[in-house]
PDB file of C-alpha atoms in Angstrom:
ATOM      1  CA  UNK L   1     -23.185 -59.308 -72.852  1.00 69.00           C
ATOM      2  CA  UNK L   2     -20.111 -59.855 -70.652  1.00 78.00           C
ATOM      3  CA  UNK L   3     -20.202 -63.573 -69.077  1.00 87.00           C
ATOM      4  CA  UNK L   4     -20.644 -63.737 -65.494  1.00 92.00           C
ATOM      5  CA  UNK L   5     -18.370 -65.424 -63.139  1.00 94.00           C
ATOM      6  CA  UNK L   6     -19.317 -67.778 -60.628  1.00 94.00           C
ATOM      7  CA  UNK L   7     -18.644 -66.674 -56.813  1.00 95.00           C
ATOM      8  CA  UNK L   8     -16.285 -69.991 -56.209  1.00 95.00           C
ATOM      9  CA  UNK L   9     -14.749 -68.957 -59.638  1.00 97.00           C
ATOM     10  CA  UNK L  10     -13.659 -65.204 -58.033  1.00 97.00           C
ATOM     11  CA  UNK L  11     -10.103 -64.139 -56.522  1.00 97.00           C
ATOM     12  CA  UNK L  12     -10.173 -65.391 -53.019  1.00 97.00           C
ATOM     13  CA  UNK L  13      -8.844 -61.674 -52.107  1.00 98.00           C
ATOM     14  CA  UNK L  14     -11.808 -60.512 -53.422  1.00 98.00           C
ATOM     15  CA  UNK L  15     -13.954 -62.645 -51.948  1.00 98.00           C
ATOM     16  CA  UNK L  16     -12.264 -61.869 -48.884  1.00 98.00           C
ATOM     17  CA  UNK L  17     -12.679 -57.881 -48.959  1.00 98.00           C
ATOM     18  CA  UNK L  18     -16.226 -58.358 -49.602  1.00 98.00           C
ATOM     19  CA  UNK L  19     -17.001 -60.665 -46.707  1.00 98.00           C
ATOM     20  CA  UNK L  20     -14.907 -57.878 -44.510  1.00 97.00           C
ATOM     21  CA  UNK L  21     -17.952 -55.509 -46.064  1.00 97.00           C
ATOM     22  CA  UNK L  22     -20.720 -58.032 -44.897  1.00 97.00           C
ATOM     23  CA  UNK L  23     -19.783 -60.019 -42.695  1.00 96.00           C
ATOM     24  CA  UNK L  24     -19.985 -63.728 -42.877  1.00 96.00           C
ATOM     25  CA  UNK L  25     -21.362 -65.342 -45.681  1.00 97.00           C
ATOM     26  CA  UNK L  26     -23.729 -68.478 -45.581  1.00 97.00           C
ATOM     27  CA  UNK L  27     -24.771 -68.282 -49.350  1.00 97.00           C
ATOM     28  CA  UNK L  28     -24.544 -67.020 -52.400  1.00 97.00           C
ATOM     29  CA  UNK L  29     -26.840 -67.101 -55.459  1.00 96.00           C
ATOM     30  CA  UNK L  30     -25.396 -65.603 -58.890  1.00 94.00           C
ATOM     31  CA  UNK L  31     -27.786 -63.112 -60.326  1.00 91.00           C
ATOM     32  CA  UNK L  32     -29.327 -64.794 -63.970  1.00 83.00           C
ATOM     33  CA  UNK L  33     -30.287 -61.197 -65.085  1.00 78.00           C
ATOM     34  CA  UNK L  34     -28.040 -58.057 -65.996  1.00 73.00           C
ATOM     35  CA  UNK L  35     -25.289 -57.879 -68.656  1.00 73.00           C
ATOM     36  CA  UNK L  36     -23.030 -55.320 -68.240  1.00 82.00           C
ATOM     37  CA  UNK L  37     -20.841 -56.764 -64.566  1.00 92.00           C
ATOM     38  CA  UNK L  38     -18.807 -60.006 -64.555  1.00 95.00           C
ATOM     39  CA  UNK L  39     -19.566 -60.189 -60.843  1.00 96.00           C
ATOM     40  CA  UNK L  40     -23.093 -59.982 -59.143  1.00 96.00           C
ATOM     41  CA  UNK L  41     -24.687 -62.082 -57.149  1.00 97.00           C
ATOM     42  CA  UNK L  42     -27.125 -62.010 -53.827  1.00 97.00           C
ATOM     43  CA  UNK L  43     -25.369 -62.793 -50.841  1.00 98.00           C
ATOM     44  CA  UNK L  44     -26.711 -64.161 -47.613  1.00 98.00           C
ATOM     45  CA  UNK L  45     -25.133 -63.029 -44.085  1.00 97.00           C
ATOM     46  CA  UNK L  46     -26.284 -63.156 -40.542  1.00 93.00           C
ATOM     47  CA  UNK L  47     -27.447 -59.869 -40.964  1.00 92.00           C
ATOM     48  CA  UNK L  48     -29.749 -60.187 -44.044  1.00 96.00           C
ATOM     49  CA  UNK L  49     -29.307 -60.396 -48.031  1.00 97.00           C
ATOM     50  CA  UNK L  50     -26.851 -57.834 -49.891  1.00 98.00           C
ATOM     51  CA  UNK L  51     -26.403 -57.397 -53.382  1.00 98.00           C
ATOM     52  CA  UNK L  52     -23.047 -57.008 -55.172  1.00 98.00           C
ATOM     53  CA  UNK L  53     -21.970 -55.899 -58.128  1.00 97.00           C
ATOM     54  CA  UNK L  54     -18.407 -55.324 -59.718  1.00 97.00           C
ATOM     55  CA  UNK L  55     -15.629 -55.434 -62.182  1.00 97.00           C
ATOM     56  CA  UNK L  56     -11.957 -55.439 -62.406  1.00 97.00           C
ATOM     57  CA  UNK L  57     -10.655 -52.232 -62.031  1.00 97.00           C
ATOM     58  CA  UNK L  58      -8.831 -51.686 -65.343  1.00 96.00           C
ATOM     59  CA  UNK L  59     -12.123 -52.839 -67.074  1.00 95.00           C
ATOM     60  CA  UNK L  60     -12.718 -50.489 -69.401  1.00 93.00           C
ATOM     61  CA  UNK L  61     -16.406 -49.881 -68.159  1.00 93.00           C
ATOM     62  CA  UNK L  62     -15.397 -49.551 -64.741  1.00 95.00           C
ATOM     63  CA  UNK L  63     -16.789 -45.568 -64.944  1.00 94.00           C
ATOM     64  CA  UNK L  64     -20.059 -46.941 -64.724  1.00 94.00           C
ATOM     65  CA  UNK L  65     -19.747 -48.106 -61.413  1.00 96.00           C
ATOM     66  CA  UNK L  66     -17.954 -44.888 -60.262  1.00 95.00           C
ATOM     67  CA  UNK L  67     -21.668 -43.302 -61.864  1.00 95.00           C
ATOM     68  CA  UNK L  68     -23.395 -45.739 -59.876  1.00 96.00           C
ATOM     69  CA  UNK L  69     -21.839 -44.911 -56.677  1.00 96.00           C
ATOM     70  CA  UNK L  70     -22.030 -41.147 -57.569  1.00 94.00           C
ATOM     71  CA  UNK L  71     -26.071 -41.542 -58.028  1.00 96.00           C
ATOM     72  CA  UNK L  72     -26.769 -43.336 -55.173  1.00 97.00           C
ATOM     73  CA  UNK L  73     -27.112 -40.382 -52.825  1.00 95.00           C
ATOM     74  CA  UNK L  74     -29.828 -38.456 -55.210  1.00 95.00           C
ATOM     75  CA  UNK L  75     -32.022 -41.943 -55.425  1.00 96.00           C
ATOM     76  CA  UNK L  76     -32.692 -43.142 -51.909  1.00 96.00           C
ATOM     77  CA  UNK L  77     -36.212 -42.979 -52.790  1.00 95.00           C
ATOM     78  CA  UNK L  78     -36.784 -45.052 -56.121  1.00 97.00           C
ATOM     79  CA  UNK L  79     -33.493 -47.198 -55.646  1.00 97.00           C
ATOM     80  CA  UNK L  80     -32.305 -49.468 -53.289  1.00 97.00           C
ATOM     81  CA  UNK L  81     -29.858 -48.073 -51.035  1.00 97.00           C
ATOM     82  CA  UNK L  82     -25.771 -48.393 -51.634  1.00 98.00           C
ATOM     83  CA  UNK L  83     -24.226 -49.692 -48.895  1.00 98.00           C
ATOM     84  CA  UNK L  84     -20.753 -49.367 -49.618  1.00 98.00           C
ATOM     85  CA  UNK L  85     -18.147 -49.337 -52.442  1.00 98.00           C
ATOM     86  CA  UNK L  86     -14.030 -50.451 -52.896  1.00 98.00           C
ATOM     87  CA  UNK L  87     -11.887 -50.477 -54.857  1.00 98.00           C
ATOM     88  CA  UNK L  88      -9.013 -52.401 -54.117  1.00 97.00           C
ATOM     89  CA  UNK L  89      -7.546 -56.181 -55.174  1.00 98.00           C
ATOM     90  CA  UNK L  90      -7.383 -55.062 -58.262  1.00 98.00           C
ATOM     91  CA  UNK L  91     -11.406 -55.336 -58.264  1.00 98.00           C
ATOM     92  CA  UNK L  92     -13.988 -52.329 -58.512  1.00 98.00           C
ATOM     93  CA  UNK L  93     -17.440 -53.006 -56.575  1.00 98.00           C
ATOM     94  CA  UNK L  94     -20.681 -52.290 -55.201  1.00 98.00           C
ATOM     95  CA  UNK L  95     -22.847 -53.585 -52.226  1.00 98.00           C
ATOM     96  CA  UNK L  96     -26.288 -52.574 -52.190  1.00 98.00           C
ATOM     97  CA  UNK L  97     -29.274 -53.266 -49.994  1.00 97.00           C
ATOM     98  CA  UNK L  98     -30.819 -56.343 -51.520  1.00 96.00           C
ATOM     99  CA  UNK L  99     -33.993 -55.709 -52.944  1.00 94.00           C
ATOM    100  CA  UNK L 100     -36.553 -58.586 -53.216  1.00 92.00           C
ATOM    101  CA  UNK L 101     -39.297 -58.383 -56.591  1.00 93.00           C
ATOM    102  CA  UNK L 102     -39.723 -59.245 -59.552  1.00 94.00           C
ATOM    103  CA  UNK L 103     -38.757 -57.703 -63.127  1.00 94.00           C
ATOM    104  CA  UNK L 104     -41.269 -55.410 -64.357  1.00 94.00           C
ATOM    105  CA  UNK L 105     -44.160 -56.732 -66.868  1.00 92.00           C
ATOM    106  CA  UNK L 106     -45.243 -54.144 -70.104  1.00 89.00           C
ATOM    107  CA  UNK L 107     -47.949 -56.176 -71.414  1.00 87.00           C
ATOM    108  CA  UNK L 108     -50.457 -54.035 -72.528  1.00 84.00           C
ATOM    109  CA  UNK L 109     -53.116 -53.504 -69.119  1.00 87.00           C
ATOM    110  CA  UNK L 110     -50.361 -54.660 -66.599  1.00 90.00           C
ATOM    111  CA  UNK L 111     -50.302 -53.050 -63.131  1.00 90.00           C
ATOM    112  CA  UNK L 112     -47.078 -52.830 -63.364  1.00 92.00           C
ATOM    113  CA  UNK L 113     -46.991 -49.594 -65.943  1.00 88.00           C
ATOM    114  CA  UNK L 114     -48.735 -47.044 -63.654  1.00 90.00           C
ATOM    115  CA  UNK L 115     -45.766 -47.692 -60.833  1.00 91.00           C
ATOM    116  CA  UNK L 116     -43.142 -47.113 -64.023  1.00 89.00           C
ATOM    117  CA  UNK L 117     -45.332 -43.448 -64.354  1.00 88.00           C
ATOM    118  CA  UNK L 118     -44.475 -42.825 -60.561  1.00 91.00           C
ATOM    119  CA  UNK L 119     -41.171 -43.800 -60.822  1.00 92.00           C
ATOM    120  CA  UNK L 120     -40.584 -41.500 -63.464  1.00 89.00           C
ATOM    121  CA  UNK L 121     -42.687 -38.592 -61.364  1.00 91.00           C
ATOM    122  CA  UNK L 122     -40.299 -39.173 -58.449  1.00 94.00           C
ATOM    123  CA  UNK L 123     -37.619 -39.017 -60.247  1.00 94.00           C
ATOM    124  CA  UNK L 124     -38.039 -36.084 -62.091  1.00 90.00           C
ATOM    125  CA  UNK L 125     -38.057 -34.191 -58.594  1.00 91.00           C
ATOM    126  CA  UNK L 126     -34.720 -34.991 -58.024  1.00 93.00           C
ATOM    127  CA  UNK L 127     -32.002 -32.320 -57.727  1.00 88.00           C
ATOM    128  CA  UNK L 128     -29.224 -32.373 -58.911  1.00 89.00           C
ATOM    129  CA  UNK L 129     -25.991 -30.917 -57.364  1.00 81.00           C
ATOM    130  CA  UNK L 130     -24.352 -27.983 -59.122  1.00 76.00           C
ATOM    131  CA  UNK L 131     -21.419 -29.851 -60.315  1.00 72.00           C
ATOM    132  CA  UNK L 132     -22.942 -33.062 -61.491  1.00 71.00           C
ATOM    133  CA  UNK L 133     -19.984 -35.292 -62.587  1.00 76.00           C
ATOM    134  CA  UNK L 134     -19.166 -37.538 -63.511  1.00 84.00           C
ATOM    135  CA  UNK L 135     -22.596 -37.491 -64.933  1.00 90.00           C
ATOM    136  CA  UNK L 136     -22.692 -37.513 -69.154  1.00 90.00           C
ATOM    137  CA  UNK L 137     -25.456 -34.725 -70.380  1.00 93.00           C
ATOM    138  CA  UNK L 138     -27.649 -36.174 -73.302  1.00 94.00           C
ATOM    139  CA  UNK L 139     -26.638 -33.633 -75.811  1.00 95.00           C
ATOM    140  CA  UNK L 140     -22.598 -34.942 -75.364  1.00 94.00           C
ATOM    141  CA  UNK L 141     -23.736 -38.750 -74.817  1.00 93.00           C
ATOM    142  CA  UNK L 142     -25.832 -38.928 -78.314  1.00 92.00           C
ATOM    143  CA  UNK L 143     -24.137 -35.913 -80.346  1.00 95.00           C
ATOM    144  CA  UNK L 144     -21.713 -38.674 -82.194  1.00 94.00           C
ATOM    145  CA  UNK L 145     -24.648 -40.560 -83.469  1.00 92.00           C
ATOM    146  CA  UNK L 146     -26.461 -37.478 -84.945  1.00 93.00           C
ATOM    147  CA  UNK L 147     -26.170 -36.934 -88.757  1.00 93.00           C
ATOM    148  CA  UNK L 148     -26.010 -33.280 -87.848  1.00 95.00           C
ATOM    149  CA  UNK L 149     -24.146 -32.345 -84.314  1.00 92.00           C
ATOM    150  CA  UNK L 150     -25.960 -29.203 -83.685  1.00 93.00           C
ATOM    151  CA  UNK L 151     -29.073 -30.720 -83.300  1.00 94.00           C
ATOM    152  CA  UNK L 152     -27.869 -32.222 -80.120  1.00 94.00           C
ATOM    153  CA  UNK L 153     -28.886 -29.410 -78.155  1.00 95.00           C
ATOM    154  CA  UNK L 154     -32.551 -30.523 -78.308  1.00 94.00           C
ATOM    155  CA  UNK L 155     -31.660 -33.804 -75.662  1.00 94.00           C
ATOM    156  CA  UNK L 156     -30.106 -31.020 -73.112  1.00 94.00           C
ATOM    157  CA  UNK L 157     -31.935 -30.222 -69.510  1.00 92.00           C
ATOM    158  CA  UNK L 158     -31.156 -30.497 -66.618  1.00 91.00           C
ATOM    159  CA  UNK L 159     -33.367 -33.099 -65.464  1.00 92.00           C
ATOM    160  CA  UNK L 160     -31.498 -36.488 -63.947  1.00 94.00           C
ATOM    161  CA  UNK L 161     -32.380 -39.397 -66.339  1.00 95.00           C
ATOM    162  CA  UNK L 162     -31.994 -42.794 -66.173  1.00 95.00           C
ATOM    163  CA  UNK L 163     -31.830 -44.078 -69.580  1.00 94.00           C
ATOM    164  CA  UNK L 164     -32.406 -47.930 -69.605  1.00 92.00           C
ATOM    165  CA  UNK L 165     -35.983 -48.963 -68.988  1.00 92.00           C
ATOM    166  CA  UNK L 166     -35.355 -52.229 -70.130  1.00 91.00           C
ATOM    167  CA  UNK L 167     -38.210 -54.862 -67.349  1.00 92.00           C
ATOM    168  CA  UNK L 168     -35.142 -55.966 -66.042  1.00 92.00           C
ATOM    169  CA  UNK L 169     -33.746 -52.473 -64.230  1.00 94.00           C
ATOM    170  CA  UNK L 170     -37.941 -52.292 -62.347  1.00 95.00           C
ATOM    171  CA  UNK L 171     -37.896 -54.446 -59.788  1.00 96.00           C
ATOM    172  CA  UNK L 172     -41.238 -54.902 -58.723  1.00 96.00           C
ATOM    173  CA  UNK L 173     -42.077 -55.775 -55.018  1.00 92.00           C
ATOM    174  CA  UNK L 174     -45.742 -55.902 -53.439  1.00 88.00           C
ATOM    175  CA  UNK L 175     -45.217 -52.656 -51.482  1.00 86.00           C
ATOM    176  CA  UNK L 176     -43.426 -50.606 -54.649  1.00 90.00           C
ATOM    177  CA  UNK L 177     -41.192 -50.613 -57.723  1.00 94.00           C
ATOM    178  CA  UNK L 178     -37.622 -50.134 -57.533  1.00 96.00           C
ATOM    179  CA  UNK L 179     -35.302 -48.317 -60.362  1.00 97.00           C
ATOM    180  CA  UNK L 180     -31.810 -50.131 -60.272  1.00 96.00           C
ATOM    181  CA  UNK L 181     -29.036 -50.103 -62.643  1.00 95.00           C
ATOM    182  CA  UNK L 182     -27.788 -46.550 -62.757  1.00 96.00           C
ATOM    183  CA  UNK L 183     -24.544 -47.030 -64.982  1.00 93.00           C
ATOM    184  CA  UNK L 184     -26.007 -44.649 -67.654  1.00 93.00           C
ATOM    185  CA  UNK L 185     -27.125 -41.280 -65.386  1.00 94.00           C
ATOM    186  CA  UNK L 186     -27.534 -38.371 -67.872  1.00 94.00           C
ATOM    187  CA  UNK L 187     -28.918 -35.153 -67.339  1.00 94.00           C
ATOM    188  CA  UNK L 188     -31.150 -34.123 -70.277  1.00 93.00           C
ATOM    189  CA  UNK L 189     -34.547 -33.033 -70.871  1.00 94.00           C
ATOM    190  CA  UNK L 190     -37.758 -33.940 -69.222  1.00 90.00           C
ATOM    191  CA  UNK L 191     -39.359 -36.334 -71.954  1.00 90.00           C
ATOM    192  CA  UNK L 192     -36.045 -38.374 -71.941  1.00 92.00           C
ATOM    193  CA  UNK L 193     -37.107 -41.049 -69.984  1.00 91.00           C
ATOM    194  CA  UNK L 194     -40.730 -41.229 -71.299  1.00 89.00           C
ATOM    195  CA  UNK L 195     -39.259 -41.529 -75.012  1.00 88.00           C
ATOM    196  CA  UNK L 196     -36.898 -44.170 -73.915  1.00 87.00           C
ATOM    197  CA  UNK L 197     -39.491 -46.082 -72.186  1.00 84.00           C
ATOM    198  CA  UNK L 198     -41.710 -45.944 -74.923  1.00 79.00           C
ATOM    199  CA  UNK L 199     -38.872 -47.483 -76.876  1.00 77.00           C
ATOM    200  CA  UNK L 200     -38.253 -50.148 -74.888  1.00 78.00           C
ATOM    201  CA  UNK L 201     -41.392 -51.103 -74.747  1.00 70.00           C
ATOM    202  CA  UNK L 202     -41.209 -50.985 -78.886  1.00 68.00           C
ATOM    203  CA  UNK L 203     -38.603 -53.028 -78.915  1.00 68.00           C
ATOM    204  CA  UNK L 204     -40.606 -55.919 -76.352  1.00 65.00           C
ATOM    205  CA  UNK L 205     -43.365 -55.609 -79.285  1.00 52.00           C
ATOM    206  CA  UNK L 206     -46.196 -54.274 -76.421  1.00 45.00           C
ATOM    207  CA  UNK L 207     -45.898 -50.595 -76.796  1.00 44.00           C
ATOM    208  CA  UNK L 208     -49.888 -49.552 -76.623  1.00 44.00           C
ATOM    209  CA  UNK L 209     -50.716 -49.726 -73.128  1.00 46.00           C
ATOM    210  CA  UNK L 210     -47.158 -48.563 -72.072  1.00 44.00           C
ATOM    211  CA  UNK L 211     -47.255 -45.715 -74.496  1.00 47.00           C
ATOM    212  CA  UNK L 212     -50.905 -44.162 -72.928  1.00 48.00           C
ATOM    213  CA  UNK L 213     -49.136 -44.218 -69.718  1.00 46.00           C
ATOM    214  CA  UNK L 214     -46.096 -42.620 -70.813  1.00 45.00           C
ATOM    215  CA  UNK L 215     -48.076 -40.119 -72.515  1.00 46.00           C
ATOM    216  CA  UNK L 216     -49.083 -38.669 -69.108  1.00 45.00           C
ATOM    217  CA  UNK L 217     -45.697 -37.233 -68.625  1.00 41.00           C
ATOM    218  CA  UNK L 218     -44.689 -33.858 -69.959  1.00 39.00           C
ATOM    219  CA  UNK L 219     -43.812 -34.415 -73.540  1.00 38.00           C
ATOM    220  CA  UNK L 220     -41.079 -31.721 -75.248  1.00 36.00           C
ATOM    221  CA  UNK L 221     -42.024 -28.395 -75.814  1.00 32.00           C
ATOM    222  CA  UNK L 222     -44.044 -28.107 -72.542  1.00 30.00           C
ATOM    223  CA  UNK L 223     -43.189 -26.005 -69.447  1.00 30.00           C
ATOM    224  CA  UNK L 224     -40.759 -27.942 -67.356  1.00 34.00           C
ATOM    225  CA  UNK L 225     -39.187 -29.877 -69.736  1.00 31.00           C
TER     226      UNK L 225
END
C-alpha cells in the first residue's frame, strides 16, 4: 500500500498547478480509501468538489495514470468524468469530476450486486479503438504467472476489462453506481470481469449471492465472449 501524503505535506508547486486546474481552493479532505497514489484527496472550489489523484512522475507506476487518462474517453458512462491531466513539477496527476457514494456492499442479498451486473453490461458495450494502447491484453498481463505460457491465449478478447472489483472501485450513489479506478484496463475475454468479481467477492468471504448474479453474464465458451 503506498502511504498517502497529506495536502499541507505536498510541493507548494504542485499545489499550485493544481489550484491553476480548479480554481481556488477552500478545502481539502484526503481520501481514507485507495492504495496505489501517494496523492488523492477531494477538493472543494467555488465551482464544486473535484477529485485528484497523482504521483511523482519518475514513480515507477506512473503508467497507470497515463492508462487512466487513456480510458477516460471510452467510460463516460459508468465512470466519473476526467477533467484534466499534467504532468509537470516533477508530479504526474489526475482531476476528475468528484463523485459522491458510497463503496459498494457484497453481502449476500445486497442491492448493491444487481447495479455491479449493469455495470458490467455497460461496459461490455464499449468499443474499443483500433489501436488500443497503452492498454495491456490479458493473455500478455497474466502469461508470466502461468505454469505453461501457451495457455495464455484462453484470457485474450477483445472486450475492455476492468480488472479490480474490489467494494472500494463501486461507488455507489442513490441515482447509480460508478466504476472508478482504471489503472489496470485490459482487453481480454468476456467472462473476465465476472471471474474476477466472483473472486473478489471470495476473497471478502460472501461469494453466494454475488456469484448468482455474476452468473447472469456470458460465461466462456459462449457466443460473444
Amino acid at each position: 500500500m503506498e502511504p498517502r501524503i497529506a495536502w499541507d505535506d505536498l510541493p507548494g508547486p504542485l499545489t499550485q498547478a493544481i489550484e491553476a486546474r480548479t480554481g481556488q481552493i477552500t478545502a481539502v479532505r484526503t481520501a481514507d480509501t485507495g492504495q496505489n497514489s501517494p496523492v488523492a484527496a477531494i477538493i472543494d472550489t467555488r465551482d464544486g468538489k473535484v477529485f485528484v489523484k497523482g504521483m511523482p512522475s519518475g514513480h515507477r507506476r506512473v503508467i497507470t495514470q497515463a492508462r487512466e487518462a487513456a480510458v477516460a474517453p471510452l467510460v463516460t458512462e459508468i465512470s466519473p468524468a476526467l477533467l484534466w491531466h499534467f504532468d509537470e513539477v516533477g508530479w504526474n496527476v489526475l482531476g476528475y469530476e468528484y463523485a459522491p457514494g458510497r463503496h459498494a456492499d457484497y453481502t449476500p442479498g445486497s442491492p448493491d450486486l444487481d447495479r455491479l451486473v449493469h455495470l458490467m453490461d455497460a461496459l461490455s458495450e464499449i468499443k474499443v479503438p483500433d489501436d488500443p494502447r497503452p492498454f495491456k491484453r490479458a493473455e500478455d498481463r497474466w502469461r508470466p504467472y502461468l505454469d505453461d505460457p501457451l495457455s495464455a491465449s484462453a484470457f485474450a478478447g477483445p472486450v475492455l476489462t476492468h480488472t479490480d472489483w474490489t467494494p472500494d472501485n463501486i461507488l455507489i450513489s442513490p441515482a447509480r453506481a460508478w466504476l472508478i479506478d482504471w489503472s489496470w484496463p485490459t482487453l481480454g475475454a468476456a467472462w473476465t470481469d465476472p471471474s474476477l468479481l466472483d473472486s473478489a467477492a471470495h476473497r471478502l468471504r460472501r461469494p453466494h449471492r454475488t456469484r448468482g448474479r455474476a452468473a447472469s453474464l456470458p460465461p466462456p465458451g459462449l457466443p460473444g465472449c
